[in-house]
PDB file of N, CA and C in Angstrom:
ATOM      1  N   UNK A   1       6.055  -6.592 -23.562  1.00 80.00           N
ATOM      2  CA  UNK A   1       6.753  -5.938 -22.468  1.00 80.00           C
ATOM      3  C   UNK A   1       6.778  -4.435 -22.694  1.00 80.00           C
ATOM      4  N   UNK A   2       6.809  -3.668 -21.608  1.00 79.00           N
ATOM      5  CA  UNK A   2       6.678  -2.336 -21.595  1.00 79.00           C
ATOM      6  C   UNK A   2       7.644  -1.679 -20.981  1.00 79.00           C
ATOM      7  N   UNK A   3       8.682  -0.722 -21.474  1.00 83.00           N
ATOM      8  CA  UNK A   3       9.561   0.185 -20.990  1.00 83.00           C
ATOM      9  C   UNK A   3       9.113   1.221 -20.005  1.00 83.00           C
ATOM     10  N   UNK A   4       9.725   1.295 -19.004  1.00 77.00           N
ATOM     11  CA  UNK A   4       9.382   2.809 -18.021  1.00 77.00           C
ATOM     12  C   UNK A   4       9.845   3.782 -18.640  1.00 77.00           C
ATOM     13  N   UNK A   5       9.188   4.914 -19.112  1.00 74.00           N
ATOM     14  CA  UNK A   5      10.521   5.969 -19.871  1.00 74.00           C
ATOM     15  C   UNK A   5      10.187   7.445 -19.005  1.00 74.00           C
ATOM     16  N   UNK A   6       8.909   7.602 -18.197  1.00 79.00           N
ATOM     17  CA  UNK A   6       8.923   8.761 -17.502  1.00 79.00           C
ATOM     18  C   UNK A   6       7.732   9.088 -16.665  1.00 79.00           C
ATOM     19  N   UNK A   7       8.069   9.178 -14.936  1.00 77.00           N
ATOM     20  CA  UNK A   7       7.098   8.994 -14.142  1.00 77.00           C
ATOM     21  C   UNK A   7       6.904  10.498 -14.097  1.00 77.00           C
ATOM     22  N   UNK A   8       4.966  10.576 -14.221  1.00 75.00           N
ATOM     23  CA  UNK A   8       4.467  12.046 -14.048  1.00 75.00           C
ATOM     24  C   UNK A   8       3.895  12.106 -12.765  1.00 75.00           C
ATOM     25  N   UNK A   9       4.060  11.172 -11.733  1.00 73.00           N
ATOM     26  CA  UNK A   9       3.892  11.671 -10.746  1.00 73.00           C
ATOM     27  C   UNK A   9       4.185  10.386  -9.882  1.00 73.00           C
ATOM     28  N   UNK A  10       4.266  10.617  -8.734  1.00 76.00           N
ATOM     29  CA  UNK A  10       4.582   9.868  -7.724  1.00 76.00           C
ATOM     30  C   UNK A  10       3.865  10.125  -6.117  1.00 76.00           C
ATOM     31  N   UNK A  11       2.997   9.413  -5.871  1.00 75.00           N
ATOM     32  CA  UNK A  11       2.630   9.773  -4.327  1.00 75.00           C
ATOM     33  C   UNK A  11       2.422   8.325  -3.605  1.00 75.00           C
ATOM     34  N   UNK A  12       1.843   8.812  -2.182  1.00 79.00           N
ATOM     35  CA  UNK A  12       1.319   7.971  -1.492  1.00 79.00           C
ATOM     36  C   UNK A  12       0.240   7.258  -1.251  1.00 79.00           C
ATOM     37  N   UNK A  13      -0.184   6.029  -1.011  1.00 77.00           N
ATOM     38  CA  UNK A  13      -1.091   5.568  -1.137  1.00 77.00           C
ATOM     39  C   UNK A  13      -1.910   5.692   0.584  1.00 77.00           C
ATOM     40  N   UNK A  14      -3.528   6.390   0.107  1.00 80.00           N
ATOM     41  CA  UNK A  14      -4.021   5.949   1.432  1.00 80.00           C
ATOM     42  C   UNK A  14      -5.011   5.109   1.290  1.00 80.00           C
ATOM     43  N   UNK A  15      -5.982   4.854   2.189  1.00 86.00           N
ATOM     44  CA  UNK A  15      -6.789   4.246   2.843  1.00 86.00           C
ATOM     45  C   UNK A  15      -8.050   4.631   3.217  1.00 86.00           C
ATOM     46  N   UNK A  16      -9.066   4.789   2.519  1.00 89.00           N
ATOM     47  CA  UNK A  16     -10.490   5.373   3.066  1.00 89.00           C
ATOM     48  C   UNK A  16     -11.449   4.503   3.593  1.00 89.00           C
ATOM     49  N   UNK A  17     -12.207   4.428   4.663  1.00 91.00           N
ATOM     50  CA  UNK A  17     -13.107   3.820   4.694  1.00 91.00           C
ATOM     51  C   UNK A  17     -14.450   4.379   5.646  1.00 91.00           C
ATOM     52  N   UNK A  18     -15.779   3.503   4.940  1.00 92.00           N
ATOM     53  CA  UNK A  18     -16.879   3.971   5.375  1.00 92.00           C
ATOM     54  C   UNK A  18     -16.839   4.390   6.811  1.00 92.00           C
ATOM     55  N   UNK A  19     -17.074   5.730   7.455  1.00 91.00           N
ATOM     56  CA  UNK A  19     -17.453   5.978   8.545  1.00 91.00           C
ATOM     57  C   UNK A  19     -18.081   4.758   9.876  1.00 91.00           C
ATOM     58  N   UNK A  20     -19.005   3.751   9.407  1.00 95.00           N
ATOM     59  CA  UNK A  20     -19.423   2.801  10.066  1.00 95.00           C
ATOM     60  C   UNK A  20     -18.590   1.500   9.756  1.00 95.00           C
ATOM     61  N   UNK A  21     -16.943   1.471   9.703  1.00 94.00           N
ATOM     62  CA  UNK A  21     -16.853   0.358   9.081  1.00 94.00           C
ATOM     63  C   UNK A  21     -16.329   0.237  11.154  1.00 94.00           C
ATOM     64  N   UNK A  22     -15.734  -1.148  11.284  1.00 96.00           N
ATOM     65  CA  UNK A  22     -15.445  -1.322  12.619  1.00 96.00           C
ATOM     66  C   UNK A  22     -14.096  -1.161  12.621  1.00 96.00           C
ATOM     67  N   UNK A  23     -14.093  -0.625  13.720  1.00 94.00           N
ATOM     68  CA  UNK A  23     -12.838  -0.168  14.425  1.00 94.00           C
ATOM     69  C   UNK A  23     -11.679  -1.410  14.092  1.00 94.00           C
ATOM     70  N   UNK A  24     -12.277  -2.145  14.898  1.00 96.00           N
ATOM     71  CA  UNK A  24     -11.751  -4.053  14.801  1.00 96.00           C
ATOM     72  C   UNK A  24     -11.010  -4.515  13.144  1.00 96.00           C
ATOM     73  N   UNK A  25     -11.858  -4.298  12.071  1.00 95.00           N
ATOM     74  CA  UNK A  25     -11.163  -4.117  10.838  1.00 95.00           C
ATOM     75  C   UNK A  25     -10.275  -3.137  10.479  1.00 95.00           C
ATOM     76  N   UNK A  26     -10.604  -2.071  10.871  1.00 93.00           N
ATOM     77  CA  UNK A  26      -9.484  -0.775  10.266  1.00 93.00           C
ATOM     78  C   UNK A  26      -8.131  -1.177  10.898  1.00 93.00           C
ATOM     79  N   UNK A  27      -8.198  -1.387  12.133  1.00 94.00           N
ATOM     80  CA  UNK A  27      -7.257  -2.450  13.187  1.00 94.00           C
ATOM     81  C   UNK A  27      -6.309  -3.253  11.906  1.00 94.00           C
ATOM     82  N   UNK A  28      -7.123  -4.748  11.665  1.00 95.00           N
ATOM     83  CA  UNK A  28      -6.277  -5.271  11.689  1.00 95.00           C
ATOM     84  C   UNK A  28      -6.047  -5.132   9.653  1.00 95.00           C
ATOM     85  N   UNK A  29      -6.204  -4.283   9.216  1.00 93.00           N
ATOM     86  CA  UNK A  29      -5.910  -3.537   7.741  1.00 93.00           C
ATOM     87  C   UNK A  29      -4.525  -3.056   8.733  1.00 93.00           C
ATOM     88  N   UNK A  30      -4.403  -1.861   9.470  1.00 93.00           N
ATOM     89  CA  UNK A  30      -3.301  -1.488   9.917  1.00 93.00           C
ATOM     90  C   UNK A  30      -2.534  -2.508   9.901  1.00 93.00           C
ATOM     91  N   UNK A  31      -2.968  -3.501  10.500  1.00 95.00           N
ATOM     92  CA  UNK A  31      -1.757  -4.518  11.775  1.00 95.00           C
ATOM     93  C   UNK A  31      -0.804  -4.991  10.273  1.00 95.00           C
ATOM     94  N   UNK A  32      -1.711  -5.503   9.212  1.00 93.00           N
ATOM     95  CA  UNK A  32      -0.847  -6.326   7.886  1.00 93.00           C
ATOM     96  C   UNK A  32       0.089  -5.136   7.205  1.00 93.00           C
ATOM     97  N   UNK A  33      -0.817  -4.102   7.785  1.00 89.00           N
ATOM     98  CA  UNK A  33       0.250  -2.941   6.501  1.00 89.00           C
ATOM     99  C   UNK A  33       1.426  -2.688   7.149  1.00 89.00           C
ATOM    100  N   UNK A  34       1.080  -3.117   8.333  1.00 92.00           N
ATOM    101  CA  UNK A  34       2.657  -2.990   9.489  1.00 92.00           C
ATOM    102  C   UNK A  34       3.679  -3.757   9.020  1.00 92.00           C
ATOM    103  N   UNK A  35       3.119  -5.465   8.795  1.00 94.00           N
ATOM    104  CA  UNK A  35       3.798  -6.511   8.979  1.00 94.00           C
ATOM    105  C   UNK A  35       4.655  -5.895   8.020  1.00 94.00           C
ATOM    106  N   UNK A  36       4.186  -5.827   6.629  1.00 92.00           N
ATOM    107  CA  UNK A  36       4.604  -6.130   5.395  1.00 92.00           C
ATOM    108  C   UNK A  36       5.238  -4.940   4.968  1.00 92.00           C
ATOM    109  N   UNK A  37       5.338  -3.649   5.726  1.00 90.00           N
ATOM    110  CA  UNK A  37       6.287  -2.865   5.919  1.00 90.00           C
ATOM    111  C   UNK A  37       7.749  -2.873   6.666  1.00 90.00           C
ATOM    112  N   UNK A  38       7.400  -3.942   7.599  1.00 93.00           N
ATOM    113  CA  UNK A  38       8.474  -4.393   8.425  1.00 93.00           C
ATOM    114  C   UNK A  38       9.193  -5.337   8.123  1.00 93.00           C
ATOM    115  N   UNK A  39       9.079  -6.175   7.270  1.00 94.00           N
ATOM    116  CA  UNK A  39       9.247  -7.715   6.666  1.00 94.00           C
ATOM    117  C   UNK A  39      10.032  -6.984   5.258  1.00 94.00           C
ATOM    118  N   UNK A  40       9.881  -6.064   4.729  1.00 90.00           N
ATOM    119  CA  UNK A  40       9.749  -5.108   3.527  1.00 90.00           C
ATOM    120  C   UNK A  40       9.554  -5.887   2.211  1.00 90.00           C
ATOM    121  N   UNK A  41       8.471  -6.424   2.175  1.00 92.00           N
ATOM    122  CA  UNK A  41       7.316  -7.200   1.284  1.00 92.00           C
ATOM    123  C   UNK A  41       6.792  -5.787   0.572  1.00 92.00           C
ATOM    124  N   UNK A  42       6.471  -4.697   1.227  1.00 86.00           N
ATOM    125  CA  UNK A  42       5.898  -3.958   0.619  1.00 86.00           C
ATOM    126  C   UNK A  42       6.543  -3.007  -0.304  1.00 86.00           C
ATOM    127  N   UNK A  43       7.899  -3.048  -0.272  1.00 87.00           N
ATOM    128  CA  UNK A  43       8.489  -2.288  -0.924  1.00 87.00           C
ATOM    129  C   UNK A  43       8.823  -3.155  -2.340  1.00 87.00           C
ATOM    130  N   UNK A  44       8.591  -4.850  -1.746  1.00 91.00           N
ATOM    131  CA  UNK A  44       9.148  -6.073  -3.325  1.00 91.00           C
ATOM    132  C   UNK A  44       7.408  -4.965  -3.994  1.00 91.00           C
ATOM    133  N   UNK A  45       6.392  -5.244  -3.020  1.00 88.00           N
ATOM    134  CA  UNK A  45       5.136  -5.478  -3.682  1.00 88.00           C
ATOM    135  C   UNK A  45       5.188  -3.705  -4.638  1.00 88.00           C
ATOM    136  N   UNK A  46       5.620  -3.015  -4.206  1.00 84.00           N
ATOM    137  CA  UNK A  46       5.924  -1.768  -5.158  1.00 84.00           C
ATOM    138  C   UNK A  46       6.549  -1.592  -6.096  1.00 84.00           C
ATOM    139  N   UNK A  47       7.525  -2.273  -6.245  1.00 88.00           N
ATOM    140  CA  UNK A  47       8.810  -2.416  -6.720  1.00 88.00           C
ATOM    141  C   UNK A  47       7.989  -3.139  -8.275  1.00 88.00           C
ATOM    142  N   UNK A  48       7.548  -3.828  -8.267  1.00 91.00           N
ATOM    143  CA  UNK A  48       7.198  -5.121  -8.888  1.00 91.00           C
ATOM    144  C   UNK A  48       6.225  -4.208  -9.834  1.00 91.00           C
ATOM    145  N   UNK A  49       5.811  -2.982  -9.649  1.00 86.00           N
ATOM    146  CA  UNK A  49       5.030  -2.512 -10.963  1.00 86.00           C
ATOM    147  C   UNK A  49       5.667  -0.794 -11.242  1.00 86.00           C
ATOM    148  N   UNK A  50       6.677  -1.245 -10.954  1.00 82.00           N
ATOM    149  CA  UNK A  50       7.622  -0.100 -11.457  1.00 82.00           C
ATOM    150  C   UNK A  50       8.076  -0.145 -12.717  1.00 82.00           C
TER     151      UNK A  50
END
């Protein structure tokens, strides 16, 4: 097991993708990052490697 003893940085996470990827996917990447922001899954799923 490993102690937290000091965060050197902290940011946000984005999202890149290939110029030709489809619209239709980048879509529904959004639609889940919605859910699970709204549900706040994403904050357990952050939380969890803190």
């Amino acid at each position: 097991n490993y102690e937290l003893v000091y965060v050197l940085h902290e940011s946000q996470t984005y999202f890149a993708f290939h110029k030709d990827t489809p619209d239709e996917y980048v879509s529904k990447i959004q639609q889940g990052i919605d859910i699970i922001k709204e549900n706040n899954k994403l904050n357990q799923i952050i939380d969890s490697y803190r």
